[in-house]
mmCIF file of C-alpha atoms and ligand atoms in Angstrom:
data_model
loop_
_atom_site.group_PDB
_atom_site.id
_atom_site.type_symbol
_atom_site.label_atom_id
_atom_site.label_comp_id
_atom_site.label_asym_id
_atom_site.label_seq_id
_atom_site.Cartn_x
_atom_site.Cartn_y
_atom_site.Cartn_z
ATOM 1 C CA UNK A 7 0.000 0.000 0.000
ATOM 2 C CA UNK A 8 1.472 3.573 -1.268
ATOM 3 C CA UNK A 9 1.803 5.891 1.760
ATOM 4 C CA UNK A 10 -0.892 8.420 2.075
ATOM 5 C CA UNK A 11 -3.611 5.546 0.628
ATOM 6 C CA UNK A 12 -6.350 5.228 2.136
ATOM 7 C CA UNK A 13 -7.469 1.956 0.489
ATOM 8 C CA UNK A 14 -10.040 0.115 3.229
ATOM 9 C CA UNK A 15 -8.940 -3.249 4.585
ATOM 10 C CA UNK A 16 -11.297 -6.226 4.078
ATOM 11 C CA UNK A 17 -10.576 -9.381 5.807
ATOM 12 C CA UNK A 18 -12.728 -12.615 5.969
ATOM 13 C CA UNK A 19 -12.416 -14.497 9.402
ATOM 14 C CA UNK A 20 -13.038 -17.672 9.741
ATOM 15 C CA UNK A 21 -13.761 -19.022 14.062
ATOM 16 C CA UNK A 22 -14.170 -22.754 14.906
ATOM 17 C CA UNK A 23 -12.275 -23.606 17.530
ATOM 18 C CA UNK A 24 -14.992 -24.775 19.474
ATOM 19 C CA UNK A 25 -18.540 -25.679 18.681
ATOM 20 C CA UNK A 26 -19.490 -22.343 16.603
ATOM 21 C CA UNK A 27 -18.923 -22.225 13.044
ATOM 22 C CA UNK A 28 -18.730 -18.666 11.906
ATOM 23 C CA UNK A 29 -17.359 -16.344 9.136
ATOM 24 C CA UNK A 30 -17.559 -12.480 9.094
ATOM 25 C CA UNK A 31 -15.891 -9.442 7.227
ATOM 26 C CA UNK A 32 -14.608 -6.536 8.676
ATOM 27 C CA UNK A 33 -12.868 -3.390 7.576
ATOM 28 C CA UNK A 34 -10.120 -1.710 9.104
ATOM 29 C CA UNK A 35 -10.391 -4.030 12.236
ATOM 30 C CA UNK A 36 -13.210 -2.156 13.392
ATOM 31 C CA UNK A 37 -16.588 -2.221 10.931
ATOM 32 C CA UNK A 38 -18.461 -5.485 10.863
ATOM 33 C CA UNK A 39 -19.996 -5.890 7.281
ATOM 34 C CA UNK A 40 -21.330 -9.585 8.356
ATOM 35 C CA UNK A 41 -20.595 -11.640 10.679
ATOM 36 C CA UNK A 42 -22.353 -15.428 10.649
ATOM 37 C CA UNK A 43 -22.389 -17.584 13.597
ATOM 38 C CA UNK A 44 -23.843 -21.569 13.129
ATOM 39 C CA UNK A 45 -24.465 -22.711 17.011
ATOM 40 C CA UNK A 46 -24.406 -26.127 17.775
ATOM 41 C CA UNK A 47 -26.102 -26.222 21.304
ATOM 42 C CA UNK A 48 -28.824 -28.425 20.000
ATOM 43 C CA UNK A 49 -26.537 -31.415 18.689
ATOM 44 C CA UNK A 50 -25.123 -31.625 21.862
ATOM 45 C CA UNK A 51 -27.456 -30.769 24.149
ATOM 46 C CA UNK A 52 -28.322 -34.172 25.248
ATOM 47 C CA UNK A 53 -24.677 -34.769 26.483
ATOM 48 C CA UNK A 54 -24.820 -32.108 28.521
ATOM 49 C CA UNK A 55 -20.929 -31.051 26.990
ATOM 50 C CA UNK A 56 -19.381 -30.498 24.095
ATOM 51 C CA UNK A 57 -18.720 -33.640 21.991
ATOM 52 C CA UNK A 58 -15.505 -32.928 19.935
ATOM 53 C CA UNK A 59 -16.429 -35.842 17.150
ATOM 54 C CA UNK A 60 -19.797 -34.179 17.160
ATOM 55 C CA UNK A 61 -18.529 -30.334 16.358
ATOM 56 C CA UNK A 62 -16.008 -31.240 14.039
ATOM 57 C CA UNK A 63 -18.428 -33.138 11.124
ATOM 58 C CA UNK A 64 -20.869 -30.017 12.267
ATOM 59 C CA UNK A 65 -18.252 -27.746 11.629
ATOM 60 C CA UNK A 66 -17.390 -29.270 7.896
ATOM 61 C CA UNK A 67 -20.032 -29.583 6.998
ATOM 62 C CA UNK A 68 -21.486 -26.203 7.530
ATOM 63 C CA UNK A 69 -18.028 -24.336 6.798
ATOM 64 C CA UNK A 70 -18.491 -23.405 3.051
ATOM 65 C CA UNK A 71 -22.417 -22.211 3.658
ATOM 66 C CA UNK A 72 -21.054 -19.760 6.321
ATOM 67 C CA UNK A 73 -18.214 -18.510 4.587
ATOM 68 C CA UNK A 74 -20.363 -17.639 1.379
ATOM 69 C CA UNK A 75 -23.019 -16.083 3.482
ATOM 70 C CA UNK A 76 -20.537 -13.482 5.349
ATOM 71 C CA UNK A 77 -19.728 -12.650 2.053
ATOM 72 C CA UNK A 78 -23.354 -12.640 0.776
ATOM 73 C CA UNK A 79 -24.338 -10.206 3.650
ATOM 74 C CA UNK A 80 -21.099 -8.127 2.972
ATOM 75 C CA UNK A 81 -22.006 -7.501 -0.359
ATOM 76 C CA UNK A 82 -18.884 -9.138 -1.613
ATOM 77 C CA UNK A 83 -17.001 -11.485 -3.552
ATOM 78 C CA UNK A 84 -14.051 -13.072 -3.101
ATOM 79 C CA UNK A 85 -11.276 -11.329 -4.855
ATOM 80 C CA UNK A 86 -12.654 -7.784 -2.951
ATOM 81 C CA UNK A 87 -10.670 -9.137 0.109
ATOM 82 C CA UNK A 88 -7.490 -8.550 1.303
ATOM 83 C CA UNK A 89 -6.508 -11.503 3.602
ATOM 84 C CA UNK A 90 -7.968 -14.793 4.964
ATOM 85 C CA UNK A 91 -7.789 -14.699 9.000
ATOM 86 C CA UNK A 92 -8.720 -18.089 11.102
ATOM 87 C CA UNK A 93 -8.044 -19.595 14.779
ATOM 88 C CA UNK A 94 -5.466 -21.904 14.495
ATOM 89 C CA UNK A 95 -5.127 -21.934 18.368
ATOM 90 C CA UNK A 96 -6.277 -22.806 21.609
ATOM 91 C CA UNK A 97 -9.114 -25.240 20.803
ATOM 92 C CA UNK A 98 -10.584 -28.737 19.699
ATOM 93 C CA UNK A 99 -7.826 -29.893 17.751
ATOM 94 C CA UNK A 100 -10.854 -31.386 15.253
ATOM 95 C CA UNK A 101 -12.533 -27.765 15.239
ATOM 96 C CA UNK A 102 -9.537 -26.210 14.655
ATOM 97 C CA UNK A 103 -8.676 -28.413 11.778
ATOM 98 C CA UNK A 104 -11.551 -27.655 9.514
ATOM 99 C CA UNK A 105 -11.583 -23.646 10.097
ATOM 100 C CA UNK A 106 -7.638 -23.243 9.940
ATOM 101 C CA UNK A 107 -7.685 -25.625 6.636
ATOM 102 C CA UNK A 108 -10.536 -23.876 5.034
ATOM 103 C CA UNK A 109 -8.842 -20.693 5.504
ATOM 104 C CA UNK A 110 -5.437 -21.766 4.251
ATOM 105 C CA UNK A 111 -7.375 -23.360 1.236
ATOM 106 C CA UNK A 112 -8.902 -20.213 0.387
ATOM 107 C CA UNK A 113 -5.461 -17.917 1.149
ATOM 108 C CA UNK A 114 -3.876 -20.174 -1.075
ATOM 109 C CA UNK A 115 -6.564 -20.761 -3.979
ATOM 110 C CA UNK A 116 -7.275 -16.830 -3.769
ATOM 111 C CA UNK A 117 -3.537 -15.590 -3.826
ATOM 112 C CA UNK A 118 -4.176 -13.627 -0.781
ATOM 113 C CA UNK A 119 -2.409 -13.633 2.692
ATOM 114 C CA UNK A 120 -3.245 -15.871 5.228
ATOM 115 C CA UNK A 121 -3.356 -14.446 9.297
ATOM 116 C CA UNK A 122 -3.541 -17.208 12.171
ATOM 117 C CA UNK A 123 -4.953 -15.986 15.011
ATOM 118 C CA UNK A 124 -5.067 -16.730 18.450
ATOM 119 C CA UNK A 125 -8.993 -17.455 20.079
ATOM 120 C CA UNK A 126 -7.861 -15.551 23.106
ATOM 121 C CA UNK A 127 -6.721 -12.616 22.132
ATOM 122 C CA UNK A 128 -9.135 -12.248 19.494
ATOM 123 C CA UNK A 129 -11.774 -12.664 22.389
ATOM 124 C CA UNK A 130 -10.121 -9.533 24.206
ATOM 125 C CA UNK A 131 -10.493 -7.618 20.628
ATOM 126 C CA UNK A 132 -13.944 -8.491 20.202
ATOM 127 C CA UNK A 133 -14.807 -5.215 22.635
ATOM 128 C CA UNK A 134 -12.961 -3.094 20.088
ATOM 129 C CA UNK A 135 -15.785 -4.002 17.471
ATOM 130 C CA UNK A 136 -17.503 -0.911 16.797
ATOM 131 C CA UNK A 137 -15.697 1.287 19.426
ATOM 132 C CA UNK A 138 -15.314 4.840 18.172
ATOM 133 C CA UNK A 139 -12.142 5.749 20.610
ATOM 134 C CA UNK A 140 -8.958 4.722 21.389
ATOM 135 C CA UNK A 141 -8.785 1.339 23.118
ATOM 136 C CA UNK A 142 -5.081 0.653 23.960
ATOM 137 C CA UNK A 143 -3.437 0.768 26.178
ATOM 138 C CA UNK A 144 -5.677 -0.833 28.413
ATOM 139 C CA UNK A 145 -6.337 -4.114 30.882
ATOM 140 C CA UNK A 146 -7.864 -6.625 29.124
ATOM 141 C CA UNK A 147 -10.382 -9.137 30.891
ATOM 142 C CA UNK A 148 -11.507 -12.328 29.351
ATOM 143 C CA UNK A 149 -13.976 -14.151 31.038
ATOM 144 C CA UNK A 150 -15.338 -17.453 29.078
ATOM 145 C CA UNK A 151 -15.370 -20.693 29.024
ATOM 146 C CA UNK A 152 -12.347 -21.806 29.025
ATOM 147 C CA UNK A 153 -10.550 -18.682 30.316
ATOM 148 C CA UNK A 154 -10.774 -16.391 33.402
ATOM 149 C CA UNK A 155 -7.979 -13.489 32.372
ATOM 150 C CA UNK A 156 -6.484 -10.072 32.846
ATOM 151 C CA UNK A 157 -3.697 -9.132 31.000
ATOM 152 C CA UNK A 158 -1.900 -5.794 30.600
ATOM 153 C CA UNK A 159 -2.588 -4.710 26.379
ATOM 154 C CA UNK A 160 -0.354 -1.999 25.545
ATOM 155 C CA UNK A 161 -1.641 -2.586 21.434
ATOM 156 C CA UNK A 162 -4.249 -5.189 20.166
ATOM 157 C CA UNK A 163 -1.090 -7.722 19.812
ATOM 158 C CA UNK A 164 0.639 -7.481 22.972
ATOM 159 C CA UNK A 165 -0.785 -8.890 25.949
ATOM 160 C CA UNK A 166 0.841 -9.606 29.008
ATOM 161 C CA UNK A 167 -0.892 -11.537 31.731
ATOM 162 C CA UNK A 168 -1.469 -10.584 34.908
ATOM 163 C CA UNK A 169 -3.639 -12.839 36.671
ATOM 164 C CA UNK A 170 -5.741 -15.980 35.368
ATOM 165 C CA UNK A 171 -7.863 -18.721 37.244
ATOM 166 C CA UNK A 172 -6.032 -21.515 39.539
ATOM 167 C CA UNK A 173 -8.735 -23.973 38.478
ATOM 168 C CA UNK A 174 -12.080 -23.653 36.609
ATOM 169 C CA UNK A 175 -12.901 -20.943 34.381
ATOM 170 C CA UNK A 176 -15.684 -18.345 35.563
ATOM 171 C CA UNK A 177 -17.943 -19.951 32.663
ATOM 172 C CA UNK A 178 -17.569 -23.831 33.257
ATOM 173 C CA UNK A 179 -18.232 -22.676 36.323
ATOM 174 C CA UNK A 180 -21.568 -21.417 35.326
ATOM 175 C CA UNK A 181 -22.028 -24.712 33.504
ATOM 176 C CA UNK A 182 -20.837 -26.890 36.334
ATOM 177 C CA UNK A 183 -24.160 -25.061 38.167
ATOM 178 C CA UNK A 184 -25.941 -25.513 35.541
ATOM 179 C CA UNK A 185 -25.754 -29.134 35.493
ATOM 180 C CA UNK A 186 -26.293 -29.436 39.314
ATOM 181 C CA UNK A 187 -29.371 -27.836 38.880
ATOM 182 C CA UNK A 188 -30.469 -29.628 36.188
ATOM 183 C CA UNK A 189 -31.035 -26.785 33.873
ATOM 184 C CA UNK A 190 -30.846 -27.356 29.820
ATOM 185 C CA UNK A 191 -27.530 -27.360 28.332
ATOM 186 C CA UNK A 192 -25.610 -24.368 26.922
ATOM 187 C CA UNK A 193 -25.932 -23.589 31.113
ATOM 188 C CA UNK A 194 -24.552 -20.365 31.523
ATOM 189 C CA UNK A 195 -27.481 -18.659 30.028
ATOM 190 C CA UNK A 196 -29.702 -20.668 31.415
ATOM 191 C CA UNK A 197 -28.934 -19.233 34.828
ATOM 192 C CA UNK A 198 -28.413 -15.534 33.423
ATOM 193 C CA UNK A 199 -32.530 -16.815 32.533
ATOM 194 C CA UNK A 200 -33.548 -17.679 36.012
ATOM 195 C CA UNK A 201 -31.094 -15.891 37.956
ATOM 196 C CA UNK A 202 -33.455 -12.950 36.978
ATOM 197 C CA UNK A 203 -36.436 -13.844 38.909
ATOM 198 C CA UNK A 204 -33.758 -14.994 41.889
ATOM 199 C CA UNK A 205 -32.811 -13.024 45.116
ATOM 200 C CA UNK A 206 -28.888 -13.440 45.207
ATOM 201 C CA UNK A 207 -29.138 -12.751 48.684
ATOM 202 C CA UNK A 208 -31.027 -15.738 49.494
ATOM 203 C CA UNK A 209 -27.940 -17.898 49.671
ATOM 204 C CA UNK A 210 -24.359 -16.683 50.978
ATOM 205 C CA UNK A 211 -22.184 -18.428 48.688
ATOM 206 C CA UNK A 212 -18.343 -18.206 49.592
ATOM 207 C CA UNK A 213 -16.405 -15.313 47.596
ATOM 208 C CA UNK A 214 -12.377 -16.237 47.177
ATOM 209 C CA UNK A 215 -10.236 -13.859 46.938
ATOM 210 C CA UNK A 216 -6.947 -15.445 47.308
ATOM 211 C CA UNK A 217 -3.652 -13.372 48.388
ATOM 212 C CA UNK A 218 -4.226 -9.944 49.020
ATOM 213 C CA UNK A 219 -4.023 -7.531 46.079
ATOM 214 C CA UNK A 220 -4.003 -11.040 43.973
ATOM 215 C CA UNK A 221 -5.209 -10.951 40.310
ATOM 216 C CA UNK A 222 -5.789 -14.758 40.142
ATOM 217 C CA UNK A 223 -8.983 -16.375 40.697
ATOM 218 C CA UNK A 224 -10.385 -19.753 41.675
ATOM 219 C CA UNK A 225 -13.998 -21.065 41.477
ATOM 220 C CA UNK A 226 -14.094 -24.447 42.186
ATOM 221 C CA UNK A 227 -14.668 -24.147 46.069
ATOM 222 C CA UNK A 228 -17.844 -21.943 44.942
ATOM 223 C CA UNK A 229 -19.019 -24.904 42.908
ATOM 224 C CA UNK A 230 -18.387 -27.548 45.485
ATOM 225 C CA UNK A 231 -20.540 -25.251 47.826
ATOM 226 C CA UNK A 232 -23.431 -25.315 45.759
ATOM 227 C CA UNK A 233 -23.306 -28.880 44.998
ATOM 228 C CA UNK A 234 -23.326 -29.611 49.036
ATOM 229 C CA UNK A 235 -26.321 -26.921 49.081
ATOM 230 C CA UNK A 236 -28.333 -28.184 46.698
ATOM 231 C CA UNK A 237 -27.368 -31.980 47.131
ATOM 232 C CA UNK A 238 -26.169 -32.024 50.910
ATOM 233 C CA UNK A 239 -22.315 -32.287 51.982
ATOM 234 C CA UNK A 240 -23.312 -36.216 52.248
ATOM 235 C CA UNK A 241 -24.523 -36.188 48.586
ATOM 236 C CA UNK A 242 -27.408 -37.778 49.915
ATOM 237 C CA UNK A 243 -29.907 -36.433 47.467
ATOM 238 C CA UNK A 244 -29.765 -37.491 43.913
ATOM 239 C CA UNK A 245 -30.074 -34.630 42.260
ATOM 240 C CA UNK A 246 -32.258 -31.003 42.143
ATOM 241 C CA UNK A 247 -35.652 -32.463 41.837
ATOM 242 C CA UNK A 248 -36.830 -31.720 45.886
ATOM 243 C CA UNK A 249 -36.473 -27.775 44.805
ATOM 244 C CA UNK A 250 -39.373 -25.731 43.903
ATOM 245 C CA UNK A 251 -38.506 -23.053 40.769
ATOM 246 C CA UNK A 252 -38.082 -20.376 43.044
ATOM 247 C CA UNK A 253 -35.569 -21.891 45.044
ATOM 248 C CA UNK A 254 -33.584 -22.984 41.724
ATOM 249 C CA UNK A 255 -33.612 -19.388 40.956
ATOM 250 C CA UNK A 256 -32.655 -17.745 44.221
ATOM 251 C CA UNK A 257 -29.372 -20.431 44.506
ATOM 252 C CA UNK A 258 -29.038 -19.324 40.674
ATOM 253 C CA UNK A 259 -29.008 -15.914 41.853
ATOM 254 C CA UNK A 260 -26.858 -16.316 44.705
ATOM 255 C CA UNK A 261 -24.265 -18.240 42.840
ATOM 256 C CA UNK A 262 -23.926 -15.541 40.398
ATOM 257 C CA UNK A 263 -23.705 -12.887 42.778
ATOM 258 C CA UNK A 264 -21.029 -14.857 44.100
ATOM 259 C CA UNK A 265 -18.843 -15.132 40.705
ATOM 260 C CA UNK A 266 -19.953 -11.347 39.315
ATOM 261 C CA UNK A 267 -18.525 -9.662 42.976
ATOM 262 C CA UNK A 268 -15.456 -11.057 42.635
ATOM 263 C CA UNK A 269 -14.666 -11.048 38.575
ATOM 264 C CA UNK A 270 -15.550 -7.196 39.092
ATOM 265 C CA UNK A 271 -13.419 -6.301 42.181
ATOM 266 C CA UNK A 272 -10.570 -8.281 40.974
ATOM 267 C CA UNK A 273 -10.675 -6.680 37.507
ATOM 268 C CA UNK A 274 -11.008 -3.026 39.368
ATOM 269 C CA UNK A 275 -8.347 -3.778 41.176
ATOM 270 C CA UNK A 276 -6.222 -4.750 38.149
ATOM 271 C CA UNK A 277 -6.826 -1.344 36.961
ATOM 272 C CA UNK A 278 -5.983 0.586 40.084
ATOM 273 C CA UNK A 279 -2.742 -1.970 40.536
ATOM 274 C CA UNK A 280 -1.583 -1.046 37.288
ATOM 275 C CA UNK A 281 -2.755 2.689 36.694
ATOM 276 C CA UNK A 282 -4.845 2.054 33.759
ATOM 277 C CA UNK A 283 -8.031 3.684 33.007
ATOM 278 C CA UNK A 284 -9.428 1.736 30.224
ATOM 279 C CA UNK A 285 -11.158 -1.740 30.518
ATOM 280 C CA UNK A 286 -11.630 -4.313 27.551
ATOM 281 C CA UNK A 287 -13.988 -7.035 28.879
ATOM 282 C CA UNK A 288 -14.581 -10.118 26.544
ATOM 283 C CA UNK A 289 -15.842 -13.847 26.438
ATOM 284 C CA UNK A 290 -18.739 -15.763 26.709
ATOM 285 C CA UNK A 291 -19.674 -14.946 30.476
ATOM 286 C CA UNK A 292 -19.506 -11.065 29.328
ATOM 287 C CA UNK A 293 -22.673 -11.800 28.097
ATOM 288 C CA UNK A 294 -24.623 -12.610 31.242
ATOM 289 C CA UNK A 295 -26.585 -9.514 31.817
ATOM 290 C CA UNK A 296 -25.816 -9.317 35.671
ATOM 291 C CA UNK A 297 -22.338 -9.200 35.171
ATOM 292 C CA UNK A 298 -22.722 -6.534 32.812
ATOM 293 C CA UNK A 299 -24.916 -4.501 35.178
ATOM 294 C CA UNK A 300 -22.540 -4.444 37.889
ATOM 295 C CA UNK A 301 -19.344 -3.799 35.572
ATOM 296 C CA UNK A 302 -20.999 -0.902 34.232
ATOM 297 C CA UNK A 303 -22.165 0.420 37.918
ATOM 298 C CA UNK A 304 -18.715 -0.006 38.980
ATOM 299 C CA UNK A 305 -16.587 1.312 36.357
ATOM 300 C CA UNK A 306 -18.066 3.985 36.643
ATOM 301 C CA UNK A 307 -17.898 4.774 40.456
ATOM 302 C CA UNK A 308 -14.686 4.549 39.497
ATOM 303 C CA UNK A 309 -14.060 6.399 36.339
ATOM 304 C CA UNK A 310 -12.508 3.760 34.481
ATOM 305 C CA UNK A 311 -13.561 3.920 30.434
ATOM 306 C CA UNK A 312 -15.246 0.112 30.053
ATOM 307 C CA UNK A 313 -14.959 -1.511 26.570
ATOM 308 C CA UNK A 314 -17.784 -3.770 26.832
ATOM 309 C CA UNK A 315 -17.633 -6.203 23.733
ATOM 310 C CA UNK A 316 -21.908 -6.171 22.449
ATOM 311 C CA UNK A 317 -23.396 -9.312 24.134
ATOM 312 C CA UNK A 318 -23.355 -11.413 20.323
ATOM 313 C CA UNK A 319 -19.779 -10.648 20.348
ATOM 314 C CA UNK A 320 -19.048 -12.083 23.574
ATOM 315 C CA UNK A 321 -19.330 -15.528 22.559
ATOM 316 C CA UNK A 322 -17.327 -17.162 19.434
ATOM 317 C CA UNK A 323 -17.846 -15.599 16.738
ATOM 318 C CA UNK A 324 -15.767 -14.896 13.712
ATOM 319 C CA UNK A 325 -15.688 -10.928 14.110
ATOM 320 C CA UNK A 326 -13.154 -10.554 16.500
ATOM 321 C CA UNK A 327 -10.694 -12.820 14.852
ATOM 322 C CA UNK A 328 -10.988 -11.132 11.131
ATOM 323 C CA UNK A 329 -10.910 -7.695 13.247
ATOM 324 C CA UNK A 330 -7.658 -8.479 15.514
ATOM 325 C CA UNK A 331 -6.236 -9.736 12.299
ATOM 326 C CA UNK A 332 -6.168 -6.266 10.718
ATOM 327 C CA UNK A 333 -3.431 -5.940 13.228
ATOM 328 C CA UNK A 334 -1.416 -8.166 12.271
ATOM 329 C CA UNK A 335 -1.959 -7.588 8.202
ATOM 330 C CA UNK A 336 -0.779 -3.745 9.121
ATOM 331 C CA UNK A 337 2.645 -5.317 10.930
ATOM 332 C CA UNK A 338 2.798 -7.829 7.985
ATOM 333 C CA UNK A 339 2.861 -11.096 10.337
ATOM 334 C CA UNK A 340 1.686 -13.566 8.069
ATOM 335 C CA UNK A 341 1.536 -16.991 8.699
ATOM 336 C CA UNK A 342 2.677 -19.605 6.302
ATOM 337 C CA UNK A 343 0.858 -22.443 4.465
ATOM 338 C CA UNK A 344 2.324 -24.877 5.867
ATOM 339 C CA UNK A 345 1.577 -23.489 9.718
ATOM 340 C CA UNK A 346 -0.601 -25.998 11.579
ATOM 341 C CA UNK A 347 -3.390 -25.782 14.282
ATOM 342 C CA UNK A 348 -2.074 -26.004 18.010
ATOM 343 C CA UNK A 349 -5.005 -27.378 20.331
ATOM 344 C CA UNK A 350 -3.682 -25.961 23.355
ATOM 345 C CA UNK A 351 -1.548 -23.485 24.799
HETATM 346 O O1 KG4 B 12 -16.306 -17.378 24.829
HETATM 347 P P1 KG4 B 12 -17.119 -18.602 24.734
HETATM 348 O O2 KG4 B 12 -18.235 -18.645 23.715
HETATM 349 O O3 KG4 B 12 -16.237 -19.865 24.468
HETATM 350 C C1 KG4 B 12 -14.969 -20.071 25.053
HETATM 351 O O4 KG4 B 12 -13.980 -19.594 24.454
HETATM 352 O O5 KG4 B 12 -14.959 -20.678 26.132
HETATM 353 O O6 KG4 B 12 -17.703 -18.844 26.198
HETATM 354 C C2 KG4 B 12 -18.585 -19.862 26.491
HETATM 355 C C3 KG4 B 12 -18.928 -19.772 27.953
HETATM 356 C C4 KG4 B 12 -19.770 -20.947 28.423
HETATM 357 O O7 KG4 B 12 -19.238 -21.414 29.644
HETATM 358 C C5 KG4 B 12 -21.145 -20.327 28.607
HETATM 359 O O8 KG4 B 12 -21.929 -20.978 29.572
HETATM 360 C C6 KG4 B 12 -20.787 -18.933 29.042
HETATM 361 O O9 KG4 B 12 -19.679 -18.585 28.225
HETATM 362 N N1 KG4 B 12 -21.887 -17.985 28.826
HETATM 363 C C7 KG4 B 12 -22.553 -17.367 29.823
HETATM 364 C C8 KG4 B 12 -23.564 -16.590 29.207
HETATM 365 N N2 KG4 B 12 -23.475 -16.765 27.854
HETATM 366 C C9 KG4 B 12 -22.440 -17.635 27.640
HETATM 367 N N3 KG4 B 12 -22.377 -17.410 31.153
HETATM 368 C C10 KG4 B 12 -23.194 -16.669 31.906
HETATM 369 N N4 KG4 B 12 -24.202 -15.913 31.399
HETATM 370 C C11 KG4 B 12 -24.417 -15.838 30.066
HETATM 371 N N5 KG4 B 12 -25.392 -15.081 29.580
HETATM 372 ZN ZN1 ZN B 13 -14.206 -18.509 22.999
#
């Protein structure tokens, strides 16, 4: 690109690393022209989990459909973009596999650049979506499924971490509840649902902080607890079936209370700790509508600028990773052909 041209940049992402098949298109790492998300709660919503078998032959075979409709709803065709951008890493090495190949495929059959992209970082970006201001430096917090994170972001490519989760992740622990109460598989939303007509005063649930001043977090004594609530410390009931729907919703409540006070002191903290007056919140959990009450209420008590990512764009989705991956077109990191998916890291 000739200095002084201000030709847009159009990049097709491509997410699977889980059990969401999506494509989108975004310009300039910050306009979404589409972005197409296939969920596939209902195939494995009678295991109760994510079956990786399962989401990979989802994921193939709905891959080509989603990729021409983000174009369809971009009102473009292929050789309009600029680079090909997929998750090649952290992930179901299966779901991985059929994103990161389609996308080399079409870098490669298209002539164009190919990005790969890391799920968690693109998660962090996914607040920058649609932001009008600056958004760097900041703290970056990702709370989802398989992460509970604050890092330090001086740029959308640098991020250092700061504090992360000794066990489960905020959002399996959401699902861990979920199951104990016998609500419908995805669970976190479930008990956003019924958490609503809850009082989360009704049950003290145990808040841990850890070490003073710490930035980690840890959630699986909060689970236990409300698996010895619900079921006794014995385990002598079978399951949730001797509580009325009011009482599902009040522990529902509670138990949320219980994970939202301490994912929004801890990330205040991280702010005040390290001077920074901008807040980038991402991931699944981001979506639950308490948390985003209270982060709101508090941020601003405190005068820190939140970057809330929209609720759709909490979750996987293929937005964030074609809009982090302007980033790295601008710096010129491509990734090779022959680069390969990493499941975890
Ligand atoms: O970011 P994400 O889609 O996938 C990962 O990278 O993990 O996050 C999925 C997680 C699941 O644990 C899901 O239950 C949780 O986010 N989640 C929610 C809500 N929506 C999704 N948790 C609480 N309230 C919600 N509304
Ligand atoms: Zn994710």
């Amino acid at each position: 690109m000739m200095k002084g041209d201000t030709k847009r940049v159009y990049i097709l992402g491509i997410e699977s690393s889980c059990d969401e098949t999506s494509a989108a298109v975004v310009v300039d790492g910050r306009e979404v022209l589409s972005c197409v998300v296939a969920s596939q709660d209902e195939l494995h919503a009678k295991f109760k989990g994510v079956v990786p078998e399962i989401a990979s032959r989802a994921h193939l075979e709905k891959i080509n459909i989603i990729v021409g409709q983000a174009l369809e709803q971009a009102k473009l065709s292929f050789d309009q973009i600029d680079a090909v951008a997929a998750v090649n890493t952290p992930g179901l090495v299966g779901s991985l596999l059929i994103g990161f190949t389609a996308g080399k495929t079409l870098a490669w059959a298209l002539g164009k650049p190919l990005l790969a992209i890391h799920h968690v970082q693109a998660h962090a970006y996914g607040a920058v979506l649609g932001y009008p201001g600056d958004a760097f430096p900041a703290i970056a917090f990702l709370v989802s499924g398989g992460h509970t994170s604050l890092y330090i972001c001086n740029n959308p490519l640098q991020m250092q971490s700061i504090g992360s989760t000794q066990d489960d992740a905020a959002g399996e622990a959401f699902d861990k509840v979920a199951c104990i109460l016998d609500l419908p598989f995805p669970g976190g939303p479930m008990i956003d649902k019924i958490a609503r007509e809850g009082n989360p005063q009704a049950v003290r649930f145990p808040r841990t902080w850890l070490a003073k001043e710490s930035l980690d977090f840890s959630f699986s004594g909060l689970k236990t607890a409300v698996l010895y609530h619900i079921r006794g410390t014995d385990l002598s009931r079978p399951d949730s079936s001797h509580l009325s729907a009011q009482e599902k919703s009040n522990i529902a409540a509670s138990f949320q209370a219980a994970v939202v006070e301490v994912l929004v002191e801890k990330a205040i903290h991280a702010c005040r700790q390290f001077e920074m007056k901008r807040l980038l919140v991402g991931g699944g959990v981001a979506a639950n509508s308490y948390f985003r009450r209270q982060l709101s209420d508090r941020t601003q008590q405190e005068k820190i600028e939140l970057i809330l990512a929209k609720p759709k764009l909490c979750t996987d989705n293929a937005a964030m990773v074609a809009g982090l991956a302007y980033h790295k077109f601008q710096s010129r990191q491509f990734a090779n052909l022959s680069e390969n998916v990493i499941s975890t890291t």
